mmCIF file of C-alpha atoms and ligand atoms in Angstrom:
data_model
loop_
_atom_site.group_PDB
_atom_site.id
_atom_site.type_symbol
_atom_site.label_atom_id
_atom_site.label_comp_id
_atom_site.label_asym_id
_atom_site.label_seq_id
_atom_site.Cartn_x
_atom_site.Cartn_y
_atom_site.Cartn_z
ATOM 1 C CA UNK K 1 82.081 106.847 91.966
ATOM 2 C CA UNK K 2 85.561 107.400 93.321
ATOM 3 C CA UNK K 3 84.746 105.373 96.436
ATOM 4 C CA UNK K 4 84.329 102.296 94.252
ATOM 5 C CA UNK K 5 87.467 102.780 92.166
ATOM 6 C CA UNK K 6 90.461 100.532 92.726
ATOM 7 C CA UNK K 7 93.568 101.910 94.435
ATOM 8 C CA UNK K 8 97.195 100.703 94.446
ATOM 9 C CA UNK K 9 98.375 100.442 98.059
ATOM 10 C CA UNK K 10 102.034 99.397 98.206
ATOM 11 C CA UNK K 11 102.257 95.979 96.567
ATOM 12 C CA UNK K 12 98.467 95.435 96.718
ATOM 13 C CA UNK K 13 95.561 96.685 94.647
ATOM 14 C CA UNK K 14 92.470 97.517 96.677
ATOM 15 C CA UNK K 15 89.222 96.938 94.746
ATOM 16 C CA UNK K 16 87.656 100.059 96.287
ATOM 17 C CA UNK K 17 88.608 102.992 98.493
ATOM 18 C CA UNK K 18 86.480 102.072 101.491
ATOM 19 C CA UNK K 19 88.552 100.966 104.474
ATOM 20 C CA UNK K 20 87.044 99.187 107.455
ATOM 21 C CA UNK K 21 88.429 101.195 110.391
ATOM 22 C CA UNK K 22 89.844 99.364 113.436
ATOM 23 C CA UNK K 23 86.993 98.465 115.795
ATOM 24 C CA UNK K 24 87.374 96.903 119.242
ATOM 25 C CA UNK K 25 84.481 94.489 119.769
ATOM 26 C CA UNK K 26 85.505 92.515 122.895
ATOM 27 C CA UNK K 27 84.527 89.146 121.426
ATOM 28 C CA UNK K 28 87.775 87.273 122.212
ATOM 29 C CA UNK K 29 87.459 85.526 125.604
ATOM 30 C CA UNK K 30 90.931 84.587 126.826
ATOM 31 C CA UNK K 31 92.372 87.132 124.344
ATOM 32 C CA UNK K 32 92.423 84.475 121.602
ATOM 33 C CA UNK K 33 90.536 85.045 118.313
ATOM 34 C CA UNK K 34 87.800 82.558 117.498
ATOM 35 C CA UNK K 35 85.322 81.343 114.915
ATOM 36 C CA UNK K 36 82.743 84.052 115.629
ATOM 37 C CA UNK K 37 85.386 86.662 114.815
ATOM 38 C CA UNK K 38 86.244 84.760 111.626
ATOM 39 C CA UNK K 39 82.603 85.012 110.581
ATOM 40 C CA UNK K 40 82.487 88.759 111.373
ATOM 41 C CA UNK K 41 85.571 89.592 109.331
ATOM 42 C CA UNK K 42 84.588 87.337 106.404
ATOM 43 C CA UNK K 43 81.212 89.115 106.247
ATOM 44 C CA UNK K 44 83.143 92.367 105.731
ATOM 45 C CA UNK K 45 85.710 91.065 103.205
ATOM 46 C CA UNK K 46 84.398 93.331 100.425
ATOM 47 C CA UNK K 47 86.024 96.350 102.120
ATOM 48 C CA UNK K 48 88.952 97.699 100.098
ATOM 49 C CA UNK K 49 91.024 96.970 103.195
ATOM 50 C CA UNK K 50 90.072 95.671 106.642
ATOM 51 C CA UNK K 51 92.092 97.014 109.551
ATOM 52 C CA UNK K 52 91.602 94.633 112.457
ATOM 53 C CA UNK K 53 90.416 95.717 115.867
ATOM 54 C CA UNK K 54 93.236 96.800 118.178
ATOM 55 C CA UNK K 55 95.298 93.735 119.159
ATOM 56 C CA UNK K 56 97.524 94.041 122.205
ATOM 57 C CA UNK K 57 101.190 93.343 121.559
ATOM 58 C CA UNK K 58 101.779 91.923 125.050
ATOM 59 C CA UNK K 59 99.610 91.162 128.111
ATOM 60 C CA UNK K 60 100.453 94.506 129.759
ATOM 61 C CA UNK K 61 99.139 96.328 126.709
ATOM 62 C CA UNK K 62 95.556 95.248 127.369
ATOM 63 C CA UNK K 63 93.023 97.778 128.619
ATOM 64 C CA UNK K 64 89.630 96.258 127.903
ATOM 65 C CA UNK K 65 87.865 92.949 128.442
ATOM 66 C CA UNK K 66 88.299 90.130 125.914
ATOM 67 C CA UNK K 67 90.387 92.016 123.373
ATOM 68 C CA UNK K 68 92.537 89.747 121.199
ATOM 69 C CA UNK K 69 96.306 89.614 121.564
ATOM 70 C CA UNK K 70 98.993 89.160 118.938
ATOM 71 C CA UNK K 71 101.979 87.759 120.843
ATOM 72 C CA UNK K 72 101.486 84.018 121.497
ATOM 73 C CA UNK K 73 101.596 80.955 119.187
ATOM 74 C CA UNK K 74 97.972 80.218 120.089
ATOM 75 C CA UNK K 75 96.887 83.725 119.034
ATOM 76 C CA UNK K 76 98.975 83.435 115.858
ATOM 77 C CA UNK K 77 97.264 80.191 114.842
ATOM 78 C CA UNK K 78 93.816 81.597 115.607
ATOM 79 C CA UNK K 79 94.498 84.749 113.583
ATOM 80 C CA UNK K 80 95.793 82.562 110.733
ATOM 81 C CA UNK K 81 92.372 80.923 110.524
ATOM 82 C CA UNK K 82 90.793 84.398 110.179
ATOM 83 C CA UNK K 83 93.242 85.838 107.627
ATOM 84 C CA UNK K 84 92.972 82.658 105.534
ATOM 85 C CA UNK K 85 89.184 82.893 105.507
ATOM 86 C CA UNK K 86 89.273 86.612 104.600
ATOM 87 C CA UNK K 87 91.683 85.866 101.739
ATOM 88 C CA UNK K 88 89.497 83.035 100.448
ATOM 89 C CA UNK K 89 86.677 85.603 100.376
ATOM 90 C CA UNK K 90 88.995 87.848 98.313
ATOM 91 C CA UNK K 91 89.592 90.375 101.114
ATOM 92 C CA UNK K 92 92.711 92.007 102.542
ATOM 93 C CA UNK K 93 93.389 92.518 106.265
ATOM 94 C CA UNK K 94 95.987 94.443 108.303
ATOM 95 C CA UNK K 95 96.485 93.885 112.058
ATOM 96 C CA UNK K 96 96.326 96.930 114.296
ATOM 97 C CA UNK K 97 99.193 96.713 116.844
ATOM 98 C CA UNK K 98 98.107 98.202 120.138
ATOM 99 C CA UNK K 99 99.464 99.004 123.591
ATOM 100 C CA UNK K 100 97.132 101.053 125.799
ATOM 101 C CA UNK K 101 99.845 102.253 128.228
ATOM 102 C CA UNK K 102 98.305 104.126 131.186
ATOM 103 C CA UNK K 103 94.741 103.254 130.074
ATOM 104 C CA UNK K 104 95.377 99.669 131.288
ATOM 105 C CA UNK K 105 94.567 98.417 134.797
ATOM 106 C CA UNK K 106 96.289 95.956 137.155
ATOM 107 C CA UNK K 107 93.083 93.895 136.984
ATOM 108 C CA UNK K 108 94.338 92.502 133.665
ATOM 109 C CA UNK K 109 97.910 91.573 134.599
ATOM 110 C CA UNK K 110 98.574 92.273 138.270
ATOM 111 C CA UNK K 111 100.912 95.240 137.978
ATOM 112 C CA UNK K 112 100.706 99.004 137.506
ATOM 113 C CA UNK K 113 100.116 100.211 133.943
ATOM 114 C CA UNK K 114 103.103 101.740 132.170
ATOM 115 C CA UNK K 115 103.462 105.150 130.527
ATOM 116 C CA UNK K 116 106.143 107.672 129.603
ATOM 117 C CA UNK K 117 105.503 109.553 132.879
ATOM 118 C CA UNK K 118 103.683 108.782 136.145
ATOM 119 C CA UNK K 119 100.664 110.909 135.206
ATOM 120 C CA UNK K 120 97.085 109.670 135.687
ATOM 121 C CA UNK K 121 94.667 110.622 132.873
ATOM 122 C CA UNK K 122 92.684 113.628 134.101
ATOM 123 C CA UNK K 123 89.402 112.298 132.684
ATOM 124 C CA UNK K 124 87.670 108.927 132.473
ATOM 125 C CA UNK K 125 88.031 105.604 134.258
ATOM 126 C CA UNK K 126 89.503 102.190 133.481
ATOM 127 C CA UNK K 127 87.203 99.515 132.041
ATOM 128 C CA UNK K 128 87.359 96.157 133.803
ATOM 129 C CA UNK K 129 84.970 93.193 133.887
ATOM 130 C CA UNK K 130 84.197 94.303 137.475
ATOM 131 C CA UNK K 131 83.048 97.689 136.186
ATOM 132 C CA UNK K 132 84.709 101.086 135.893
ATOM 133 C CA UNK K 133 87.637 101.689 138.275
ATOM 134 C CA UNK K 134 89.719 104.805 138.902
ATOM 135 C CA UNK K 135 92.851 104.928 136.775
ATOM 136 C CA UNK K 136 95.995 103.809 138.598
ATOM 137 C CA UNK K 137 99.169 105.892 138.665
ATOM 138 C CA UNK K 138 101.305 104.461 135.866
ATOM 139 C CA UNK K 139 104.894 103.363 136.262
ATOM 140 C CA UNK K 140 107.176 105.688 134.262
ATOM 141 C CA UNK K 141 109.080 103.464 131.865
ATOM 142 C CA UNK K 142 112.860 103.217 132.251
ATOM 143 C CA UNK K 143 114.996 103.307 129.127
ATOM 144 C CA UNK K 144 115.672 99.528 129.208
ATOM 145 C CA UNK K 145 111.890 99.002 129.541
ATOM 146 C CA UNK K 146 111.281 101.244 126.521
ATOM 147 C CA UNK K 147 113.726 99.087 124.543
ATOM 148 C CA UNK K 148 111.836 95.979 125.648
ATOM 149 C CA UNK K 149 108.582 97.514 124.419
ATOM 150 C CA UNK K 150 110.077 98.317 121.028
ATOM 151 C CA UNK K 151 111.151 94.657 120.891
ATOM 152 C CA UNK K 152 107.617 93.591 121.870
ATOM 153 C CA UNK K 153 106.215 95.608 118.953
ATOM 154 C CA UNK K 154 108.742 93.891 116.664
ATOM 155 C CA UNK K 155 107.734 90.471 118.027
ATOM 156 C CA UNK K 156 104.025 91.148 117.491
ATOM 157 C CA UNK K 157 104.773 92.316 113.943
ATOM 158 C CA UNK K 158 106.453 88.981 113.235
ATOM 159 C CA UNK K 159 103.524 87.091 114.777
ATOM 160 C CA UNK K 160 101.212 89.099 112.493
ATOM 161 C CA UNK K 161 103.319 88.125 109.500
ATOM 162 C CA UNK K 162 103.287 84.440 110.427
ATOM 163 C CA UNK K 163 99.534 84.721 110.968
ATOM 164 C CA UNK K 164 99.060 85.683 107.326
ATOM 165 C CA UNK K 165 98.060 89.336 107.661
ATOM 166 C CA UNK K 166 98.683 91.564 104.616
ATOM 167 C CA UNK K 167 100.371 94.199 106.775
ATOM 168 C CA UNK K 168 100.149 95.993 110.108
ATOM 169 C CA UNK K 169 98.963 99.338 111.392
ATOM 170 C CA UNK K 170 100.869 100.868 114.317
ATOM 171 C CA UNK K 171 98.243 102.330 116.663
ATOM 172 C CA UNK K 172 99.701 105.712 117.632
ATOM 173 C CA UNK K 173 96.291 107.359 118.147
ATOM 174 C CA UNK K 174 93.491 107.886 120.664
ATOM 175 C CA UNK K 175 95.493 108.461 123.850
ATOM 176 C CA UNK K 176 97.200 105.053 124.028
ATOM 177 C CA UNK K 177 100.882 104.354 124.711
ATOM 178 C CA UNK K 178 102.528 105.830 121.604
ATOM 179 C CA UNK K 179 100.218 108.864 121.704
ATOM 180 C CA UNK K 180 101.107 109.255 125.416
ATOM 181 C CA UNK K 181 104.749 109.664 124.355
ATOM 182 C CA UNK K 182 103.827 112.158 121.614
ATOM 183 C CA UNK K 183 101.735 114.563 123.676
ATOM 184 C CA UNK K 184 102.940 116.950 126.375
ATOM 185 C CA UNK K 185 100.017 116.302 128.756
ATOM 186 C CA UNK K 186 101.232 112.724 129.361
ATOM 187 C CA UNK K 187 104.967 113.049 128.689
ATOM 188 C CA UNK K 188 107.075 115.177 131.060
ATOM 189 C CA UNK K 189 110.272 113.121 130.679
ATOM 190 C CA UNK K 190 113.582 114.931 130.714
ATOM 191 C CA UNK K 191 115.589 112.280 128.836
ATOM 192 C CA UNK K 192 115.762 111.616 125.079
ATOM 193 C CA UNK K 193 112.103 110.483 125.027
ATOM 194 C CA UNK K 194 110.611 113.720 126.370
ATOM 195 C CA UNK K 195 110.746 117.507 126.135
ATOM 196 C CA UNK K 196 111.288 118.570 122.517
ATOM 197 C CA UNK K 197 108.943 117.374 119.791
ATOM 198 C CA UNK K 198 111.879 115.436 118.323
ATOM 199 C CA UNK K 199 112.271 113.544 121.603
ATOM 200 C CA UNK K 200 108.538 112.906 122.045
ATOM 201 C CA UNK K 201 108.389 111.433 118.532
ATOM 202 C CA UNK K 202 111.364 109.122 119.138
ATOM 203 C CA UNK K 203 109.358 106.181 120.523
ATOM 204 C CA UNK K 204 106.951 106.231 117.561
ATOM 205 C CA UNK K 205 109.819 106.255 115.068
ATOM 206 C CA UNK K 206 111.653 103.464 116.910
ATOM 207 C CA UNK K 207 108.508 101.322 116.909
ATOM 208 C CA UNK K 208 107.953 101.958 113.197
ATOM 209 C CA UNK K 209 111.579 101.057 112.417
ATOM 210 C CA UNK K 210 111.276 97.846 114.459
ATOM 211 C CA UNK K 211 108.061 96.855 112.714
ATOM 212 C CA UNK K 212 109.568 97.690 109.313
ATOM 213 C CA UNK K 213 112.510 95.398 110.091
ATOM 214 C CA UNK K 214 109.936 92.576 109.937
ATOM 215 C CA UNK K 215 107.709 93.925 107.141
ATOM 216 C CA UNK K 216 110.217 94.995 104.535
ATOM 217 C CA UNK K 217 107.703 95.813 101.790
ATOM 218 C CA UNK K 218 105.323 98.783 101.932
ATOM 219 C CA UNK K 219 102.995 97.032 104.366
ATOM 220 C CA UNK K 220 103.200 99.193 107.500
ATOM 221 C CA UNK K 221 100.681 101.947 108.238
ATOM 222 C CA UNK K 222 100.513 104.376 111.172
ATOM 223 C CA UNK K 223 97.395 105.831 112.811
ATOM 224 C CA UNK K 224 97.507 109.304 114.405
ATOM 225 C CA UNK K 225 94.766 111.418 116.023
ATOM 226 C CA UNK K 226 95.916 115.023 116.287
ATOM 227 C CA UNK K 227 92.644 116.454 117.532
ATOM 228 C CA UNK K 228 90.557 113.722 119.070
ATOM 229 C CA UNK K 229 91.515 114.201 122.743
ATOM 230 C CA UNK K 230 90.499 110.622 123.573
ATOM 231 C CA UNK K 231 91.329 109.017 126.904
ATOM 232 C CA UNK K 232 92.350 112.258 128.623
ATOM 233 C CA UNK K 233 95.151 113.040 126.156
ATOM 234 C CA UNK K 234 96.195 116.609 125.372
ATOM 235 C CA UNK K 235 99.091 118.570 123.975
ATOM 236 C CA UNK K 236 100.269 122.158 124.331
ATOM 237 C CA UNK K 237 100.726 122.516 120.562
ATOM 238 C CA UNK K 238 99.151 119.667 118.578
ATOM 239 C CA UNK K 239 99.687 121.407 115.223
ATOM 240 C CA UNK K 240 103.440 121.392 115.847
ATOM 241 C CA UNK K 241 103.559 117.914 117.420
ATOM 242 C CA UNK K 242 101.569 116.120 114.738
ATOM 243 C CA UNK K 243 102.910 118.213 111.884
ATOM 244 C CA UNK K 244 106.402 117.159 112.930
ATOM 245 C CA UNK K 245 105.449 113.487 113.427
ATOM 246 C CA UNK K 246 103.821 113.351 109.979
ATOM 247 C CA UNK K 247 106.781 115.035 108.283
ATOM 248 C CA UNK K 248 109.166 112.519 109.892
ATOM 249 C CA UNK K 249 106.956 109.644 108.746
ATOM 250 C CA UNK K 250 107.098 111.153 105.265
ATOM 251 C CA UNK K 251 110.898 110.981 105.252
ATOM 252 C CA UNK K 252 111.359 107.330 106.196
ATOM 253 C CA UNK K 253 113.873 105.456 104.065
ATOM 254 C CA UNK K 254 111.299 102.688 103.722
ATOM 255 C CA UNK K 255 107.986 104.406 102.858
ATOM 256 C CA UNK K 256 104.846 103.651 104.833
ATOM 257 C CA UNK K 257 101.890 101.915 103.196
ATOM 258 C CA UNK K 258 99.784 104.787 104.514
ATOM 259 C CA UNK K 259 99.169 107.334 107.220
ATOM 260 C CA UNK K 260 95.727 107.002 108.843
ATOM 261 C CA UNK K 261 94.220 110.098 110.440
ATOM 262 C CA UNK K 262 91.319 110.235 112.873
ATOM 263 C CA UNK K 263 89.419 113.285 111.636
ATOM 264 C CA UNK K 264 88.642 115.921 114.305
ATOM 265 C CA UNK K 265 89.250 119.626 114.756
ATOM 266 C CA UNK K 266 92.754 120.402 116.022
ATOM 267 C CA UNK K 267 93.071 123.453 118.299
ATOM 268 C CA UNK K 268 95.887 125.829 117.436
ATOM 269 C CA UNK K 269 97.825 127.566 120.189
ATOM 270 C CA UNK K 270 98.644 131.243 120.252
ATOM 271 C CA UNK K 271 96.815 134.562 120.276
ATOM 272 C CA UNK K 272 94.497 133.861 117.298
ATOM 273 C CA UNK K 273 93.134 130.552 118.619
ATOM 274 C CA UNK K 274 91.219 128.697 115.948
ATOM 275 C CA UNK K 275 90.887 125.126 114.732
ATOM 276 C CA UNK K 276 92.402 123.322 111.790
ATOM 277 C CA UNK K 277 91.214 120.064 110.284
ATOM 278 C CA UNK K 278 93.302 117.001 111.233
ATOM 279 C CA UNK K 279 93.120 115.530 107.731
ATOM 280 C CA UNK K 280 94.300 118.765 106.109
ATOM 281 C CA UNK K 281 97.086 119.164 108.679
ATOM 282 C CA UNK K 282 98.529 115.719 107.967
ATOM 283 C CA UNK K 283 97.875 115.967 104.222
ATOM 284 C CA UNK K 284 100.083 119.052 104.106
ATOM 285 C CA UNK K 285 102.986 117.191 105.780
ATOM 286 C CA UNK K 286 102.745 113.671 104.364
ATOM 287 C CA UNK K 287 102.990 112.948 100.646
ATOM 288 C CA UNK K 288 102.028 109.239 100.663
ATOM 289 C CA UNK K 289 98.633 107.553 100.896
ATOM 290 C CA UNK K 290 96.358 109.162 103.472
ATOM 291 C CA UNK K 291 93.346 107.409 105.017
ATOM 292 C CA UNK K 292 90.871 109.713 106.730
ATOM 293 C CA UNK K 293 88.288 108.289 109.161
ATOM 294 C CA UNK K 294 85.656 109.840 111.387
ATOM 295 C CA UNK K 295 82.024 110.711 110.803
ATOM 296 C CA UNK K 296 81.921 110.050 107.049
ATOM 297 C CA UNK K 297 78.760 109.140 105.176
ATOM 298 C CA UNK K 298 79.152 107.688 101.679
ATOM 299 C CA UNK K 299 78.272 111.162 100.311
ATOM 300 C CA UNK K 300 80.775 113.144 102.375
ATOM 301 C CA UNK K 301 83.399 110.442 101.733
ATOM 302 C CA UNK K 302 82.899 110.770 97.983
ATOM 303 C CA UNK K 303 83.309 114.545 98.248
ATOM 304 C CA UNK K 304 86.505 114.135 100.294
ATOM 305 C CA UNK K 305 87.964 111.911 97.569
ATOM 306 C CA UNK K 306 86.864 114.295 94.811
ATOM 307 C CA UNK K 307 88.551 117.186 96.637
ATOM 308 C CA UNK K 308 91.662 115.032 97.209
ATOM 309 C CA UNK K 309 91.476 115.600 100.950
ATOM 310 C CA UNK K 310 92.394 111.932 101.334
ATOM 311 C CA UNK K 311 93.110 108.881 99.145
ATOM 312 C CA UNK K 312 91.063 106.351 101.092
ATOM 313 C CA UNK K 313 88.197 106.775 103.549
ATOM 314 C CA UNK K 314 87.798 104.727 106.717
ATOM 315 C CA UNK K 315 84.356 103.796 107.995
ATOM 316 C CA UNK K 316 83.903 102.570 111.562
ATOM 317 C CA UNK K 317 80.275 102.452 112.704
ATOM 318 C CA UNK K 318 78.941 102.094 109.138
ATOM 319 C CA UNK K 319 80.958 98.848 108.774
ATOM 320 C CA UNK K 320 79.724 97.567 112.146
ATOM 321 C CA UNK K 321 76.130 97.785 110.909
ATOM 322 C CA UNK K 322 76.637 97.080 107.192
ATOM 323 C CA UNK K 323 78.753 94.045 106.389
ATOM 324 C CA UNK K 324 78.232 94.727 102.658
ATOM 325 C CA UNK K 325 78.871 98.481 102.806
ATOM 326 C CA UNK K 326 80.555 98.789 99.350
ATOM 327 C CA UNK K 327 77.651 96.963 97.675
ATOM 328 C CA UNK K 328 75.137 99.206 99.441
ATOM 329 C CA UNK K 329 77.023 102.254 98.208
ATOM 330 C CA UNK K 330 77.113 100.806 94.682
ATOM 331 C CA UNK K 331 73.340 100.353 94.503
ATOM 332 C CA UNK K 332 72.481 103.392 96.629
ATOM 333 C CA UNK K 333 70.765 101.256 99.290
ATOM 334 C CA UNK K 334 69.744 102.493 102.732
ATOM 335 C CA UNK K 335 72.268 101.762 105.475
ATOM 336 C CA UNK K 336 71.450 99.736 108.592
ATOM 337 C CA UNK K 337 71.769 101.811 111.778
ATOM 338 C CA UNK K 338 74.414 100.669 114.298
ATOM 339 C CA UNK K 339 73.221 99.515 117.724
ATOM 340 C CA UNK K 340 75.475 101.156 120.289
ATOM 341 C CA UNK K 341 74.475 98.858 123.167
ATOM 342 C CA UNK K 342 76.086 95.838 121.482
ATOM 343 C CA UNK K 343 79.332 97.498 120.322
ATOM 344 C CA UNK K 344 81.299 96.062 123.230
ATOM 345 C CA UNK K 345 78.981 93.212 124.280
ATOM 346 C CA UNK K 346 79.595 89.468 124.037
ATOM 347 C CA UNK K 347 78.227 87.064 121.449
ATOM 348 C CA UNK K 348 76.810 87.256 117.930
ATOM 349 C CA UNK K 349 73.993 89.751 118.531
ATOM 350 C CA UNK K 350 74.936 93.158 117.139
ATOM 351 C CA UNK K 351 78.083 91.535 115.743
ATOM 352 C CA UNK K 352 77.414 88.960 113.045
ATOM 353 C CA UNK K 353 73.644 89.363 112.701
ATOM 354 C CA UNK K 354 73.426 92.682 110.806
ATOM 355 C CA UNK K 355 71.761 91.782 107.494
ATOM 356 C CA UNK K 356 73.441 92.169 104.138
ATOM 357 C CA UNK K 357 71.261 93.257 101.212
ATOM 358 C CA UNK K 358 70.718 89.735 99.875
ATOM 359 C CA UNK K 359 69.514 88.589 103.290
ATOM 360 C CA UNK K 360 67.407 91.702 103.842
ATOM 361 C CA UNK K 361 65.665 91.207 100.482
ATOM 362 C CA UNK K 362 65.027 87.500 100.846
ATOM 363 C CA UNK K 363 63.854 88.016 104.451
HETATM 364 C C1 LIG E 401 83.025 100.241 118.795
HETATM 365 C C2 LIG E 401 84.241 101.030 118.407
HETATM 366 C C3 LIG E 401 85.488 100.474 118.611
HETATM 367 C C4 LIG E 401 86.658 101.146 118.203
HETATM 368 N N1 LIG E 401 87.878 100.541 118.346
HETATM 369 C C5 LIG E 401 88.993 101.123 117.849
HETATM 370 C C6 LIG E 401 90.261 100.435 117.868
HETATM 371 O O1 LIG E 401 90.389 99.284 118.298
HETATM 372 N N2 LIG E 401 91.316 101.100 117.355
HETATM 373 C C7 LIG E 401 91.235 102.368 116.853
HETATM 374 O O2 LIG E 401 92.237 102.926 116.407
HETATM 375 N N3 LIG E 401 90.047 103.017 116.807
HETATM 376 C C8 LIG E 401 88.928 102.424 117.262
HETATM 377 N N4 LIG E 401 87.714 103.059 117.155
HETATM 378 C C9 LIG E 401 87.613 104.324 116.385
HETATM 379 C C10 LIG E 401 87.202 104.021 114.934
HETATM 380 O O3 LIG E 401 88.261 103.361 114.239
HETATM 381 C C11 LIG E 401 86.823 105.293 114.158
HETATM 382 O O4 LIG E 401 87.926 106.163 114.143
HETATM 383 C C12 LIG E 401 85.618 105.995 114.758
HETATM 384 O O5 LIG E 401 84.556 105.078 114.968
HETATM 385 C C13 LIG E 401 85.112 107.130 113.869
HETATM 386 O O6 LIG E 401 84.702 106.639 112.607
HETATM 387 P P1 LIG E 401 83.131 106.471 112.219
HETATM 388 O O7 LIG E 401 82.498 107.805 112.416
HETATM 389 O O8 LIG E 401 83.150 106.019 110.792
HETATM 390 O O9 LIG E 401 82.566 105.428 113.146
HETATM 391 C C14 LIG E 401 86.543 102.424 117.604
HETATM 392 C C15 LIG E 401 85.287 102.989 117.437
HETATM 393 C C16 LIG E 401 84.139 102.311 117.815
HETATM 394 C C17 LIG E 401 82.786 102.922 117.568
#
């Protein structure tokens, strides 16, 4: 099976083509990783590559309860315990670098969220430990503040390196800060960060360059979601916006480790409105390694690899419920079903207590 074949990713060799997609699990009280998280990631070390849950690059980048950060010495040391344990279990792990922008709430840090423009998402509400709250009008970032954010991404990349990660993924998907710059529905700036697609892509490219100044090998990935529409995000012409972003990422002097696409239909604009597939759109613009994630079963993933739609397949919910997913695919075992109610809950239930095959058989 192609899913179980090894794959050279930059300087690493992945033992299989099954990537654990980034999954926020809200198990880090105080925003510091802990031993329960170590256990969870070690259980999943047989993935070809683990991409960590989103980790906020600074306190203002947080948008959900108990998500881990990646900016302080304490967080660095706690992550080092996790990466060391994953490596001892012969796994590989990237950190996903995350800033939620306007999806944040003053509950977390006492000030208005930030965004390219002062536009409230037109759908949804902010998650806080006190329940859902209406989104607050974000503060439109000034140019010096944008420079500070690029520096904050660089700082978090160096913390990730000191913490022993194998690389980092820049989270430019799902309606968070970088995506807010990319898409016209959240970016109405009239300076060099808004307007044309070149200007809307500038922040992404500056962040990638900053992160690559820390990670000089091919150890930086980028995640994009051209069609997902998450968190009230939308664009007048996503085919143009994301086609351009992917082609720029393809031309970097220092190549990316990979481009990671969230699979979803992408609406086209114009008289003959139809939809294109996000994976195919980015595949046509980016010549390096492509990870495609979103709704795959082992069977459909295998077909996608056979058809060369993507080089690696990301699994989110299947890895939540199946710590030994590659082994289950190898032996053709039934998959455990994920329990949605515990995705974002506290504690080990629905987190570290999904059985692996050995446990299921002996129990
Ligand atoms: C509980 C949960 C948490 C998620 N957290 C993140 C995250 O932190 N970063 C991210 O880029 N995507 C996140 N996603 C999206 C997943 O990475 C993935 O794209 C999505 O689950 C679709 O893949 P699947 O059908 O294999 O689950 C999350 C999804 C779920 C279900």
